[in-house]
Each structure stands twice: as structure tokens, then as C-alpha cells.
Tab-separated table of C-alpha atoms in Angstrom:
chain	number	residue	atom	x	y	z
A	1	MET	CA	0.954	-45.675	-0.549
A	2	ASP	CA	3.023	-47.924	1.743
A	3	GLU	CA	0.584	-47.276	4.596
A	4	VAL	CA	-2.236	-48.599	2.399
A	5	VAL	CA	-0.397	-51.527	0.826
A	6	ALA	CA	1.163	-52.896	4.049
A	7	PRO	CA	-2.144	-53.688	5.807
A	8	VAL	CA	-3.479	-55.347	2.650
A	9	ALA	CA	-0.333	-57.452	2.289
A	10	SER	CA	-0.390	-58.362	5.970
A	11	GLN	CA	-4.008	-59.510	5.779
A	12	ARG	CA	-3.269	-61.521	2.644
A	13	ILE	CA	-0.419	-63.290	4.422
A	14	ALA	CA	-2.519	-63.819	7.535
A	15	ASP	CA	-5.309	-65.348	5.435
A	16	HIS	CA	-2.798	-67.661	3.739
A	17	VAL	CA	-1.332	-68.898	7.016
A	18	ARG	CA	-4.782	-69.246	8.590
A	19	GLY	CA	-5.833	-71.385	5.634
A	20	GLN	CA	-2.802	-73.630	6.104
A	21	ILE	CA	-3.517	-74.009	9.817
A	22	LEU	CA	-7.174	-74.871	9.301
A	23	ALA	CA	-6.296	-77.300	6.501
A	24	GLY	CA	-3.938	-79.158	8.830
A	25	ALA	CA	-0.787	-78.272	6.883
A	26	LEU	CA	0.500	-76.405	9.954
A	27	PRO	CA	-0.579	-78.419	13.017
A	28	PRO	CA	-0.486	-77.048	16.576
A	29	GLY	CA	3.051	-76.543	17.883
A	30	THR	CA	4.556	-75.942	14.430
A	31	ARG	CA	7.298	-73.282	14.420
A	32	ILE	CA	6.626	-70.449	11.965
A	33	ARG	CA	9.829	-68.841	10.774
A	34	GLN	CA	9.327	-65.305	9.524
A	35	ASP	CA	12.169	-65.421	7.006
A	36	ASP	CA	10.911	-68.689	5.498
A	37	LEU	CA	7.364	-67.364	5.269
A	38	ALA	CA	8.526	-64.113	3.688
A	39	ALA	CA	10.563	-66.027	1.097
A	40	GLU	CA	7.698	-68.425	0.359
A	41	LEU	CA	5.260	-65.581	-0.286
A	42	GLY	CA	7.693	-63.112	-1.827
A	43	ALA	CA	7.050	-60.583	0.918
A	44	SER	CA	9.183	-58.434	3.178
A	45	ARG	CA	9.466	-59.160	6.872
A	46	LEU	CA	7.313	-56.177	7.919
A	47	PRO	CA	3.964	-57.456	6.578
A	48	VAL	CA	4.878	-60.974	7.769
A	49	ARG	CA	5.374	-59.701	11.311
A	50	GLU	CA	2.080	-57.829	11.155
A	51	ALA	CA	0.322	-60.909	9.752
A	52	LEU	CA	1.551	-62.975	12.693
A	53	ARG	CA	0.228	-60.335	15.072
A	54	ILE	CA	-3.160	-60.561	13.337
A	55	LEU	CA	-3.111	-64.332	13.801
A	56	GLN	CA	-2.055	-63.918	17.425
A	57	THR	CA	-5.110	-61.739	18.014
A	58	GLY	CA	-7.242	-64.499	16.512
A	59	GLY	CA	-5.656	-67.072	18.806
A	60	LEU	CA	-4.112	-69.158	16.015
A	61	VAL	CA	-0.492	-68.137	16.592
A	62	THR	CA	1.529	-67.740	19.783
A	63	LEU	CA	4.283	-65.113	19.700
A	64	GLU	CA	7.088	-64.959	22.234
A	65	ALA	CA	9.557	-62.096	22.327
A	66	ASN	CA	13.027	-63.112	21.114
A	67	ARG	CA	11.868	-66.687	20.585
A	68	GLY	CA	9.564	-66.631	17.571
A	69	ALA	CA	6.120	-67.826	16.549
A	70	TRP	CA	4.272	-71.127	16.799
A	71	VAL	CA	0.863	-72.404	15.815
A	72	THR	CA	-1.117	-72.283	19.045
A	73	GLN	CA	-1.568	-75.611	20.796
A	74	LEU	CA	-4.359	-76.158	23.319
A	75	ASP	CA	-4.156	-78.587	26.191
A	76	GLN	CA	-7.182	-80.682	27.085
A	77	ASP	CA	-8.455	-78.248	29.727
A	78	ASP	CA	-8.175	-75.277	27.354
A	79	CYS	CA	-10.048	-77.125	24.624
A	80	GLU	CA	-12.772	-78.267	26.999
A	81	LEU	CA	-13.245	-74.729	28.245
A	82	SER	CA	-13.516	-73.475	24.652
A	83	TYR	CA	-16.252	-76.007	23.977
A	84	GLU	CA	-18.083	-75.094	27.181
A	85	ILE	CA	-18.046	-71.440	26.099
A	86	ARG	CA	-19.352	-72.462	22.666
A	87	GLU	CA	-22.174	-74.415	24.299
A	88	ARG	CA	-23.345	-71.226	25.970
A	89	LEU	CA	-22.664	-68.619	23.296
A	90	GLU	CA	-23.596	-70.337	20.017
A	91	PRO	CA	-27.222	-71.010	20.996
A	92	LEU	CA	-27.531	-67.282	21.734
A	93	LEU	CA	-26.115	-66.410	18.312
A	94	LEU	CA	-28.461	-68.921	16.689
A	95	ARG	CA	-31.450	-67.379	18.467
A	96	ARG	CA	-30.485	-63.914	17.243
A	97	SER	CA	-30.189	-65.251	13.692
A	98	MET	CA	-33.219	-67.460	13.237
A	99	ALA	CA	-35.922	-64.812	12.904
A	100	HIS	CA	-34.033	-63.256	9.975
A	101	LEU	CA	-33.553	-66.436	7.932
A	102	ARG	CA	-35.849	-66.815	4.931
A	103	ALA	CA	-37.074	-69.695	2.784
A	104	ALA	CA	-34.068	-69.383	0.472
A	105	ASP	CA	-31.741	-69.644	3.473
A	106	HIS	CA	-33.539	-72.747	4.696
A	107	ALA	CA	-33.274	-74.327	1.239
A	108	ALA	CA	-29.544	-73.577	1.128
A	109	LEU	CA	-29.095	-75.193	4.535
A	110	GLU	CA	-30.881	-78.334	3.360
A	111	ALA	CA	-28.725	-78.447	0.233
A	112	THR	CA	-25.546	-78.166	2.311
A	113	GLN	CA	-26.695	-80.969	4.587
A	114	ASP	CA	-27.378	-83.107	1.508
A	115	GLU	CA	-23.759	-82.500	0.478
A	116	ILE	CA	-22.546	-83.445	3.954
A	117	GLU	CA	-24.411	-86.733	3.860
A	118	ALA	CA	-22.996	-87.538	0.429
A	119	CYS	CA	-19.355	-86.707	1.176
A	120	THR	CA	-16.860	-89.314	2.361
A	121	ASP	CA	-13.734	-87.166	2.775
A	122	VAL	CA	-13.016	-85.776	6.238
A	123	GLU	CA	-11.531	-82.502	4.999
A	124	GLU	CA	-14.511	-81.890	2.722
A	125	PHE	CA	-16.830	-82.677	5.616
A	126	LEU	CA	-15.091	-80.119	7.839
A	127	VAL	CA	-15.536	-77.398	5.216
A	128	LEU	CA	-19.205	-78.262	4.691
A	129	ASP	CA	-19.908	-78.602	8.405
A	130	ARG	CA	-18.484	-75.147	9.039
A	131	ARG	CA	-20.510	-73.740	6.144
A	132	LEU	CA	-23.700	-75.266	7.538
A	133	HIS	CA	-23.346	-73.965	11.060
A	134	TRP	CA	-22.287	-70.478	10.054
A	135	ALA	CA	-25.166	-70.309	7.583
A	136	THR	CA	-27.535	-70.846	10.510
A	137	TYR	CA	-25.922	-67.783	12.140
A	138	ALA	CA	-26.088	-65.644	8.986
A	139	GLY	CA	-29.230	-63.799	10.091
A	140	ALA	CA	-27.521	-62.259	13.107
A	141	GLU	CA	-25.935	-58.831	12.830
A	142	ARG	CA	-22.162	-58.855	12.881
A	143	SER	CA	-21.083	-58.410	16.449
A	144	GLU	CA	-18.422	-59.136	19.025
A	145	LEU	CA	-20.351	-62.330	19.733
A	146	GLN	CA	-19.612	-63.609	16.234
A	147	ALA	CA	-15.955	-62.630	16.568
A	148	ILE	CA	-15.604	-64.550	19.835
A	149	ILE	CA	-17.271	-67.645	18.415
A	150	GLY	CA	-15.234	-67.447	15.211
A	151	ARG	CA	-12.027	-67.410	17.251
A	152	LEU	CA	-13.191	-70.458	19.216
A	153	TRP	CA	-13.977	-72.316	15.988
A	154	ASP	CA	-10.529	-71.551	14.591
A	155	THR	CA	-8.509	-72.438	17.682
A	156	THR	CA	-10.341	-75.748	18.210
A	157	HIS	CA	-10.398	-76.752	14.530
A	158	HIS	CA	-7.485	-79.191	14.811
A	159	TYR	CA	-9.276	-81.026	17.611
A	160	ARG	CA	-12.589	-81.014	15.743
A	161	ARG	CA	-10.740	-82.703	12.870
A	162	ALA	CA	-9.478	-85.332	15.313
A	163	PHE	CA	-13.014	-85.872	16.591
A	164	THR	CA	-14.256	-86.388	13.043
A	165	TYR	CA	-11.633	-89.055	12.427
A	166	LEU	CA	-12.477	-90.615	15.780
A	167	ALA	CA	-16.175	-90.701	14.918
A	168	GLY	CA	-15.504	-92.591	11.699
A	169	ALA	CA	-17.926	-93.160	8.856
A	170	GLU	CA	-19.969	-95.644	10.859
A	171	ARG	CA	-20.857	-92.952	13.423
A	172	ARG	CA	-21.374	-90.100	10.992
A	173	TRP	CA	-25.094	-90.836	11.095
A	174	ILE	CA	-25.230	-89.308	14.601
A	175	ILE	CA	-23.829	-86.015	13.326
A	176	ASN	CA	-26.232	-86.055	10.391
A	177	ALA	CA	-29.217	-86.838	12.620
A	178	GLU	CA	-28.340	-83.906	14.898
A	179	HIS	CA	-27.946	-81.640	11.870
A	180	ARG	CA	-31.361	-82.662	10.563
A	181	LEU	CA	-32.965	-82.026	13.958
A	182	LEU	CA	-31.289	-78.624	14.090
A	183	LEU	CA	-32.423	-77.652	10.586
A	184	GLN	CA	-35.978	-78.774	11.311
A	185	ALA	CA	-36.108	-76.581	14.418
A	186	VAL	CA	-34.628	-73.640	12.489
A	187	ARG	CA	-37.171	-74.092	9.703
A	188	ASP	CA	-40.018	-74.301	12.256
A	189	GLY	CA	-38.790	-71.186	14.032
A	190	ASP	CA	-38.582	-73.159	17.296
A	191	THR	CA	-35.744	-71.354	19.071
A	192	VAL	CA	-35.983	-73.427	22.250
A	193	GLU	CA	-35.614	-76.712	20.364
A	194	ALA	CA	-32.898	-75.310	18.098
A	195	GLU	CA	-30.853	-74.108	21.069
A	196	GLN	CA	-31.208	-77.449	22.850
A	197	VAL	CA	-30.152	-79.452	19.794
A	198	LEU	CA	-27.173	-77.179	19.136
A	199	THR	CA	-26.037	-77.376	22.758
A	200	MET	CA	-26.230	-81.173	22.646
A	201	HIS	CA	-24.369	-81.236	19.327
A	202	ILE	CA	-21.449	-79.190	20.663
A	203	ARG	CA	-21.380	-81.011	24.013
A	204	ARG	CA	-21.133	-84.418	22.373
A	205	THR	CA	-17.870	-83.434	20.681
A	206	ARG	CA	-16.508	-82.116	23.970
A	207	VAL	CA	-17.384	-85.312	25.836
A	208	GLU	CA	-15.917	-87.485	23.080
A	209	LEU	CA	-12.646	-85.559	23.070
A	210	ARG	CA	-12.398	-85.941	26.843
A	211	GLN	CA	-11.980	-89.678	26.303
A	212	HIS	CA	-8.975	-89.187	24.019
A	213	PRO	CA	-6.155	-87.275	25.756
A	214	GLU	CA	-3.750	-88.494	23.067
A	215	VAL	CA	-5.295	-85.937	20.707
A	216	PHE	CA	-3.599	-83.187	22.716
A	217	ALA	CA	-0.092	-84.676	22.614
A	218	PRO	CA	2.530	-82.600	20.732
A	219	GLY	CA	2.835	-83.689	17.124
A	220	PHE	CA	-0.416	-85.648	17.143
A	221	ASP	CA	-1.574	-86.427	13.579
A	222	ALA	CA	-5.378	-86.574	13.400
A	223	SER	CA	-5.321	-88.362	10.055
A	224	GLY	CA	-3.672	-91.308	11.795
A	225	LEU	CA	-7.070	-92.116	13.276
A	226	ALA	CA	-8.503	-93.018	9.890
A	227	GLY	CA	-9.377	-96.607	9.180
């Protein structure tokens, strides 16, 4: 029984910590103390250790022997490289997905974009934006490609949040215009156009972040960019 329960408990803990990291409650560089986490979740140290290993595999946590665990922090070069990889891999995933999307999928994409255009909260936008993009990839078979891209999304999420604050409400129209162009190409089945729009969409974030090295400073609070 313990062999069955432990992996389930570890995954539950890993999902909890991942959620906190993506929500910004545990920013990059935050120390994760196993005893504190075990006490918070009412768990033993064994599944906590395994959960941290799961998160290490996903790139969200850095473990160092005899030192402990931290939320992974990227420097500017690491983040830029992650975005360059996304620029090359995500259009491929989109191409593999598009032929399998149906009218109901297209309608759901349009509905999500309507929600994005109506929302004013950055955290809500980040959730909806992720939902939109991954819905465009839903037609592709699960593969190592999806796993790689998912890891890149997770490890760059903090910096994507910073970009969203940097963009501000007055520049949100650019994001929405790119989304609409992407959805039109997906609906038309135009893979060349869809790939080009997606590449441009990802690249713009990368270029914008390049202009703001302060985002990569230890302890940087993305929400401080609001206003």
C-alpha cells in the first residue's frame, strides 16, 4: 500500500508547490524548506523529498546536496535561450495540432480570446493566455515535444508575468491583435501563417524582456511594475 500511496502523495505535493510557483507566491530564488512544507501539508518528509525531485525534473526547483531546495531562477541569457527554443518548437507543435482541431475547438478558442479581451487582472490574463495557447496545441498527440514545451512555459512563467506587467493595459491590444491573427490562421487551416504569427508572438516577448534586465534581479517583484 505504501508503494502506491507515496507516489500519489508526492505528486499531490508537487502539484501544490507548482501551483504556488506559477501563481507567484513562491518567486524565483525562494528557499523551500522540506520540514516547513511537510508541516504545512501534513505530510511526512519522504513524499516531500520525492515531490521536490519531481519539480526538479520539471525545471521549477533546484536541489543541491546538503544545501536544500530553491525555486529555480533564470538569468537573462537562460531566459532568452528558452524563448528562442520556444520560437522554434511551438510552431512545430501547432502544425501537428491544427489538422485535428474541429469547429467546436475553434469556437472554444474564440470564446477564450473574448474572455482575455474582457479581463483586466494580470493573473487572470496569464491563466487565460495559457489556456488559449495550449488549446491550439490540443490536437497534437502527447509527445516529448509537448513535455519540453511545457517545461519551458513553467520555468519562464515568472518572466512572462513581468512582461505582462511591463506591457500594461494600454499595450494589451498588441497581444490581442496577435491572438486574433493566430486564431484566424488556425481556423483557416493556414499552417504557414499560423506558424509565422506564433513565432512573432513569442519573439516579441523575448525582445521586450531583453530591454529590462532588472526583471532578472534576485527578489524582483513583477507586480511592482503595475501602474
